[in-house]
Short mmCIF file of C-alpha atoms and ligand atoms in Angstrom, two decimals:
data_model
loop_
_atom_site.label_atom_id
_atom_site.label_comp_id
_atom_site.label_asym_id
_atom_site.label_seq_id
_atom_site.Cartn_x
_atom_site.Cartn_y
_atom_site.Cartn_z
CA MET A 1 0.00 -0.02 -0.02
CA LYS A 2 2.77 2.42 1.01
CA LYS A 3 4.64 1.48 -2.21
CA TYR A 4 1.52 2.14 -4.24
CA LEU A 5 1.06 5.51 -2.59
CA THR A 6 4.61 6.49 -3.23
CA LEU A 7 4.20 5.53 -6.87
CA MET A 8 0.96 7.56 -7.20
CA MET A 9 2.84 10.68 -5.81
CA VAL A 10 5.67 10.11 -8.27
CA VAL A 11 3.31 9.95 -11.18
CA MET A 12 1.36 13.00 -10.06
CA ALA A 13 4.61 14.93 -9.63
CA ALA A 14 5.73 13.93 -13.13
CA GLY A 15 2.25 15.09 -14.49
CA SER A 16 2.51 18.46 -12.93
CA TYR A 17 6.15 18.92 -14.16
CA ALA A 18 4.93 18.47 -17.61
CA LYS A 19 2.39 21.13 -17.16
CA ASN A 20 4.92 23.44 -15.58
CA TYR A 21 7.02 23.29 -18.61
CA HIS A 22 4.15 24.43 -20.80
CA GLU A 23 3.52 27.47 -18.43
CA GLU A 24 7.22 28.04 -18.16
CA ILE A 25 7.64 28.16 -21.98
CA GLU A 26 4.70 30.42 -22.29
CA LYS A 27 5.99 32.67 -19.59
CA ARG A 28 9.41 33.00 -21.08
CA GLN A 29 8.05 33.78 -24.61
CA ASP A 30 5.88 36.42 -23.23
CA THR A 31 8.84 37.84 -21.31
CA PHE A 32 10.96 38.00 -24.46
CA SER A 33 8.07 39.75 -26.24
CA ALA A 34 7.90 42.26 -23.62
CA ILE A 35 11.66 42.77 -23.66
CA GLU A 36 11.50 43.32 -27.38
CA GLU A 37 8.57 45.82 -27.20
CA LEU A 38 10.09 47.84 -24.27
CA SER A 39 13.62 48.06 -25.75
CA GLU A 40 12.20 49.10 -29.22
CA SER A 41 10.03 51.88 -27.51
CA LEU A 42 13.10 53.02 -25.36
CA GLU A 43 15.26 53.08 -28.54
CA ASP A 44 12.67 55.53 -29.93
CA GLU A 45 12.57 57.63 -26.81
CA LEU A 46 16.30 58.00 -26.65
CA ASP A 47 16.26 59.41 -30.12
CA GLU A 48 14.20 62.35 -28.97
CA ASP A 49 15.79 65.68 -28.18
CA ALA A 50 14.39 65.60 -24.57
CA PRO A 51 13.66 62.21 -23.61
CA ASN A 52 11.07 61.49 -20.89
CA TRP A 53 13.58 60.30 -18.40
CA GLU A 54 11.09 59.21 -15.84
CA MET A 55 9.58 56.81 -18.31
CA VAL A 56 12.91 55.60 -19.40
CA GLU A 57 13.99 55.00 -15.82
CA GLN A 58 10.68 52.93 -15.02
CA GLN A 59 10.76 50.95 -18.22
CA SER A 60 14.49 50.18 -17.96
CA LEU A 61 13.89 48.83 -14.62
CA LYS A 62 11.27 46.65 -15.98
CA LEU A 63 13.74 45.39 -18.64
CA VAL A 64 16.21 44.46 -15.74
CA GLU A 65 13.48 42.61 -13.91
CA HIS A 66 12.27 40.80 -17.01
CA THR A 67 15.86 39.68 -17.87
CA LYS A 68 16.42 38.43 -14.34
CA SER A 69 13.21 36.42 -14.35
CA LEU A 70 14.40 34.62 -17.39
CA ASP A 71 17.00 32.74 -15.27
CA SER A 72 14.28 30.61 -13.67
CA LEU A 73 12.40 30.03 -17.00
CA PHE A 74 14.97 27.94 -18.69
CA SER A 75 14.52 24.43 -16.83
CA PRO A 76 16.43 21.69 -18.53
CA GLU A 77 14.25 19.58 -20.82
CA SER A 78 11.98 22.43 -21.48
CA ALA A 79 12.71 22.56 -25.22
CA GLU A 80 9.85 20.69 -26.45
CA ASP A 81 6.98 22.62 -28.11
CA SER A 82 9.13 25.72 -28.04
CA ARG A 83 11.76 27.30 -30.17
CA ALA A 84 14.49 26.80 -27.48
CA ARG A 85 17.33 24.45 -28.79
CA THR A 86 18.73 21.84 -26.53
CA ALA A 87 22.19 23.45 -27.19
CA ILE A 88 21.13 25.82 -24.28
CA TRP A 89 21.77 23.03 -21.82
CA ASP A 90 24.42 20.94 -23.81
CA ASN A 91 26.60 24.09 -24.45
CA PRO A 92 25.67 26.76 -22.06
CA GLU A 93 28.74 28.94 -21.91
CA LYS A 94 27.84 31.28 -24.65
CA PHE A 95 24.20 31.25 -23.71
CA ASP A 96 25.07 32.27 -20.14
CA ARG A 97 27.49 34.95 -21.46
CA LEU A 98 24.90 36.55 -23.59
CA MET A 99 22.26 36.40 -20.97
CA ALA A 100 24.78 38.29 -18.67
CA GLN A 101 25.56 40.79 -21.25
CA LEU A 102 21.82 41.38 -21.90
CA ASN A 103 21.39 41.98 -18.17
CA SER A 104 24.39 44.29 -17.83
CA GLY A 105 23.23 46.31 -20.80
CA PHE A 106 19.83 46.95 -19.32
CA GLN A 107 21.43 47.76 -15.86
CA GLN A 108 23.74 50.42 -17.52
CA LEU A 109 20.70 51.80 -19.33
CA ASN A 110 18.76 52.13 -16.02
CA HIS A 111 21.77 53.50 -14.23
CA ALA A 112 22.36 56.12 -17.03
CA SER A 113 18.67 57.04 -17.07
CA ARG A 114 18.87 57.99 -13.34
CA ASN A 115 21.80 60.20 -14.29
CA ARG A 116 19.99 61.56 -17.27
CA ASP A 117 23.08 60.63 -19.38
CA ILE A 118 21.93 60.11 -22.95
CA GLU A 119 25.16 58.56 -24.43
CA ALA A 120 25.62 56.20 -21.68
CA ALA A 121 21.84 55.10 -21.88
CA GLN A 122 22.20 54.57 -25.66
CA ALA A 123 25.40 52.52 -25.17
CA GLY A 124 23.73 50.42 -22.47
CA LEU A 125 20.66 49.66 -24.82
CA GLU A 126 23.04 48.94 -27.53
CA GLU A 127 24.94 46.37 -25.53
CA ALA A 128 21.75 44.66 -24.78
CA GLN A 129 20.51 44.67 -28.25
CA ASP A 130 23.71 43.27 -29.49
CA THR A 131 22.90 39.97 -27.84
CA CYS A 132 19.61 39.32 -29.53
CA SER A 133 20.49 38.01 -32.88
CA SER A 134 23.65 36.39 -31.75
CA CYS A 135 21.72 34.31 -29.22
CA HIS A 136 18.90 33.51 -31.49
CA ARG A 137 21.38 32.28 -34.24
CA SER A 138 22.90 29.67 -31.85
CA TYR A 139 20.03 28.90 -29.45
CA ARG A 140 16.58 29.53 -31.08
CA SER A 141 15.18 27.20 -33.65
CA LEU A 142 14.21 28.53 -37.10
CA TRP A 143 10.75 27.24 -37.38
C1 HEC B 1 20.85 34.25 -24.17
C2 HEC B 1 19.92 34.09 -25.31
C3 HEC B 1 18.94 35.03 -25.74
C4 HEC B 1 19.10 36.33 -25.76
C5 HEC B 1 20.31 37.32 -25.35
C6 HEC B 1 17.84 36.97 -26.43
N1 HEC B 1 17.04 35.93 -26.67
FE1 HEC B 1 15.26 36.16 -27.60
N2 HEC B 1 14.95 34.13 -27.42
C7 HEC B 1 15.88 33.22 -27.02
C8 HEC B 1 15.39 31.92 -27.19
C9 HEC B 1 15.96 30.59 -26.72
C10 HEC B 1 13.94 32.01 -27.54
C11 HEC B 1 12.97 30.89 -27.84
C12 HEC B 1 12.08 30.75 -26.54
C13 HEC B 1 11.03 29.57 -26.62
O1 HEC B 1 10.52 29.42 -27.84
O2 HEC B 1 10.75 28.96 -25.57
C14 HEC B 1 13.72 33.44 -27.82
C15 HEC B 1 12.59 34.10 -28.24
C16 HEC B 1 12.33 35.29 -28.48
C17 HEC B 1 11.20 35.94 -28.97
C18 HEC B 1 9.84 35.27 -29.46
C19 HEC B 1 8.95 34.98 -28.26
C20 HEC B 1 7.70 34.14 -28.73
O3 HEC B 1 6.53 34.58 -28.71
O4 HEC B 1 7.99 33.08 -29.33
C21 HEC B 1 11.48 37.26 -28.98
C22 HEC B 1 10.39 38.40 -29.66
C23 HEC B 1 12.76 37.53 -28.61
N3 HEC B 1 13.40 36.41 -28.27
C24 HEC B 1 13.24 38.78 -28.64
C25 HEC B 1 14.61 39.03 -28.19
C26 HEC B 1 15.16 40.40 -28.20
C27 HEC B 1 14.46 41.72 -28.60
C28 HEC B 1 16.47 40.33 -27.61
C29 HEC B 1 17.45 41.36 -27.23
C30 HEC B 1 17.03 42.49 -26.64
C31 HEC B 1 16.53 38.87 -27.17
N4 HEC B 1 15.43 38.15 -27.54
C32 HEC B 1 17.72 38.32 -26.56
C33 HEC B 1 17.11 33.52 -26.59
C34 HEC B 1 17.65 34.83 -26.45
#
């Protein structure tokens, strides 16, 4: 009886894991979409002669938080039914480096926005945006 119960619990846990992956994948895709939208709108804002710094400050903080939250959204084996390639877990060095660069670029953007420093803000955003296609080329499938 005890054995049976343990087995039941394992099966149930496995079931909920599968479900979690689905939620996790959806969450990371939504997070990436939010990152894309926010960084494009900040790029436009920083082209203005007098950017709305308060807005840049708030939005760049969101970018830092979104990027940080991605750390917990890449469980091993969560590639199925997503565009994440298994190279993320098989060959993580470049992935981790680009993720860290994405994070530090947005941190610099946020820091610069608090100092109202447009050049440093643009440089931070650029550092972050340099990672997008490089990571996608190696770690996001084409379909
Ligand atoms: C360290 C790697 C990495 C970096 C850096 C990265 N991405 Fe991605 N991105 C991915 C992976 C992997 C996926 C696929 C996720 C999935 O399908 O589960 C993805 C998916 C996306 C998606 C699609 C979401 C969807 O609905 O399917 C968008 C949009 C996106 N990224 C935008 C960006 C932008 C913009 C940047 C740079 C500012 C960026 N990404 C930086 C790895 C990265």
